[in-house]
Short mmCIF file of C-alpha atoms in Angstrom, two decimals:
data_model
loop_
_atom_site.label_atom_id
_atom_site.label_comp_id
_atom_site.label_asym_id
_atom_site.label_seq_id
_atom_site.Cartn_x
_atom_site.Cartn_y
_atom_site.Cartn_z
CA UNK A 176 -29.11 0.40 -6.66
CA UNK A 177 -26.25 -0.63 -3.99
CA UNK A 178 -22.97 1.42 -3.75
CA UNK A 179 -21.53 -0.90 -5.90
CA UNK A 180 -23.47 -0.22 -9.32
CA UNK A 181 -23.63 3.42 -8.40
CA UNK A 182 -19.71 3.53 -8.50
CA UNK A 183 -19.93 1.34 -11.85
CA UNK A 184 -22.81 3.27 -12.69
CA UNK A 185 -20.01 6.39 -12.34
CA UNK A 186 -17.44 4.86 -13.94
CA UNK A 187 -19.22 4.26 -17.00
CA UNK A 188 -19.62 7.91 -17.55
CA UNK A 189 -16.00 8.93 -17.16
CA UNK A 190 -13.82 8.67 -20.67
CA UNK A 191 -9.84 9.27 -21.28
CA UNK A 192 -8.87 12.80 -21.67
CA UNK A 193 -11.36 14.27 -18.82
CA UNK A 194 -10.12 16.48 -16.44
CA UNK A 195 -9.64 14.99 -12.92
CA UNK A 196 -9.99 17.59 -9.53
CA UNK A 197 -10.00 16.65 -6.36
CA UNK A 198 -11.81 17.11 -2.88
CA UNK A 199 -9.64 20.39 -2.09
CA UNK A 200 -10.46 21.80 -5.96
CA UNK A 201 -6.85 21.34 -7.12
CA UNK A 202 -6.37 19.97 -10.40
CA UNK A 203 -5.34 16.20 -10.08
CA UNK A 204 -4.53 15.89 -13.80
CA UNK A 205 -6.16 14.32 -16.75
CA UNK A 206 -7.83 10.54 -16.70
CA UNK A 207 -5.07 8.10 -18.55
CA UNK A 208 -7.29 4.66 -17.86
CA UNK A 209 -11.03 3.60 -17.17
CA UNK A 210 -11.07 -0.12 -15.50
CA UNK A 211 -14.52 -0.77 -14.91
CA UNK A 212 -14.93 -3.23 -11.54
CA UNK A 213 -14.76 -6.95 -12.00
CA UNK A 214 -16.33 -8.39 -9.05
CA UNK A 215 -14.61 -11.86 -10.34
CA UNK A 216 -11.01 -10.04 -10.71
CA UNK A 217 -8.39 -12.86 -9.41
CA UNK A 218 -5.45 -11.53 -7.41
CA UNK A 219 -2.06 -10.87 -9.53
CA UNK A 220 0.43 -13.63 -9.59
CA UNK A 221 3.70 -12.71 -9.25
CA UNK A 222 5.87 -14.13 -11.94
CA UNK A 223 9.14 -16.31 -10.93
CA UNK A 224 11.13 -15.44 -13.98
CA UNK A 225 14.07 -17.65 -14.12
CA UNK A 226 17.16 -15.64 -14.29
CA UNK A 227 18.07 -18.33 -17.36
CA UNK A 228 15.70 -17.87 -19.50
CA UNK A 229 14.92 -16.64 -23.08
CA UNK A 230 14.57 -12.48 -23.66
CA UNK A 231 11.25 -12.92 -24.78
CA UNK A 232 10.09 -14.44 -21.03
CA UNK A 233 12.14 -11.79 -19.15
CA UNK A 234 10.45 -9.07 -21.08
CA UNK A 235 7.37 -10.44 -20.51
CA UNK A 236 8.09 -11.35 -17.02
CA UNK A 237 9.12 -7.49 -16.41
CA UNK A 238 6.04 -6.23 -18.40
CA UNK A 239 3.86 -3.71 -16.44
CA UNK A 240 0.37 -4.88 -15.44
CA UNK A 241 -2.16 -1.84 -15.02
CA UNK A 242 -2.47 -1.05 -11.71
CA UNK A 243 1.36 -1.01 -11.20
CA UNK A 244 0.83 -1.01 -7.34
CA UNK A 245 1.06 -3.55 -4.71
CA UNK A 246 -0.62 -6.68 -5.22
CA UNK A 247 -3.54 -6.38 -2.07
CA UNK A 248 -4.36 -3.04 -3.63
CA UNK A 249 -4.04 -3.99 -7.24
CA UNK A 250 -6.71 -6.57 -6.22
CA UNK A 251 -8.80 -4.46 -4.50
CA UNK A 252 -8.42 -1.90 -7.57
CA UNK A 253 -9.24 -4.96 -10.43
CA UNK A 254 -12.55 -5.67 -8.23
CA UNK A 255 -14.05 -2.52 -7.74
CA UNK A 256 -12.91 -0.54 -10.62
CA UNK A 257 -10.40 2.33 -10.70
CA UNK A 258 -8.79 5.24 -12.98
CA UNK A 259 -5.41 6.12 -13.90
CA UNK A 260 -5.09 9.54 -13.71
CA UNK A 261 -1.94 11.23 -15.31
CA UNK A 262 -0.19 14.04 -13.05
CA UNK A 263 2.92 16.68 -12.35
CA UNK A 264 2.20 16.34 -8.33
CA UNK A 265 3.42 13.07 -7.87
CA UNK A 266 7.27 11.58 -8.72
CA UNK A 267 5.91 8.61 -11.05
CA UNK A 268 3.56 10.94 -13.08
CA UNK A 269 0.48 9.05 -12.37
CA UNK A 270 -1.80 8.32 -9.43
CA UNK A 271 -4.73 5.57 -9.23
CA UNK A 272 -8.36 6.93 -8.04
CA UNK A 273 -10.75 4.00 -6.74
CA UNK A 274 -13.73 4.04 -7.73
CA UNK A 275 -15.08 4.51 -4.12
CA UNK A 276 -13.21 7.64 -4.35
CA UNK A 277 -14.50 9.39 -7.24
CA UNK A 278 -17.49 11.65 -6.15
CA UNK A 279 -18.96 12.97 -9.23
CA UNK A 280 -19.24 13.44 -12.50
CA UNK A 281 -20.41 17.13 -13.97
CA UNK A 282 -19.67 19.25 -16.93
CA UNK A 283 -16.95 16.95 -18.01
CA UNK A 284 -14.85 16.82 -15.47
CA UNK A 285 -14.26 14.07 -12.54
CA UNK A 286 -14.48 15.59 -9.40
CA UNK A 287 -12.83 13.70 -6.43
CA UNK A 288 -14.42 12.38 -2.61
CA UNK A 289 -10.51 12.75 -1.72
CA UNK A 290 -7.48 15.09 -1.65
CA UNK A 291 -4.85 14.14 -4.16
CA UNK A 292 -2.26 13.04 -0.86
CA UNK A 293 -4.64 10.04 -0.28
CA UNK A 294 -4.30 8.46 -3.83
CA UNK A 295 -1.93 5.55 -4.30
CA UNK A 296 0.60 6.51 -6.82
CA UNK A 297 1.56 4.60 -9.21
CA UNK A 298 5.13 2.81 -8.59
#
């Protein structure tokens, strides 16, 4: 099995609701999202909403795509999986774990390869 399906392989066994700590033992916060990779994932498009046009296409234009970060790391989030993880230690209440960066799963929790400072948080 590559690194690859052993992150996927990971993923899989994480659900919404677990309890998320990281490398130092401090409790990140609880998981919010489970995006399995997509090897295929295409990079976001940014939208060109037209300052003229109906409600209904500025509201979609302005709708937040999961993961609300910067389009090279949303991209490199979509391809190789990711969770949202909701938290108090960061201004935006939420913080995005790669899947490269989740070491473990065990007794229900999701125990971090990182310290909570090296997440990306969500913007």
């Amino acid at each position: 099995m590559d690194q690859q399906d052993e992150q996927q392989a990971t993923i899989s066994r994480i659900t919404t609701g677990m309890p998320v700590i990281d490398s130092t033992g401090t409790e990140v916060g609880t998981v919010d999202l489970v995006q399995r990779g997509d090897p295929n994932a295409v990079t976001v498009q940014t939208s060109t909403a037209d300052p003229g046009s109906s409600l209904d296409e500025l509201i979609e234009a302005t709708a937040v795509e999961e993961p609300d970060v910067p389009a090279d790391l949303a991209a490199r989030l979509l391809h190789s999986g990711y969770l949202k993880v909701s938290t108090e230690l960061t201004r935006t209440g939420a913080v995005y774990v790669p899947a490269d960066r989740i070491g473990s799963v065990a007794d229900g929790r999701v125990l971090l390869a990182v310290g909570v400072a090296d997440l990306p948080p969500e913007e």
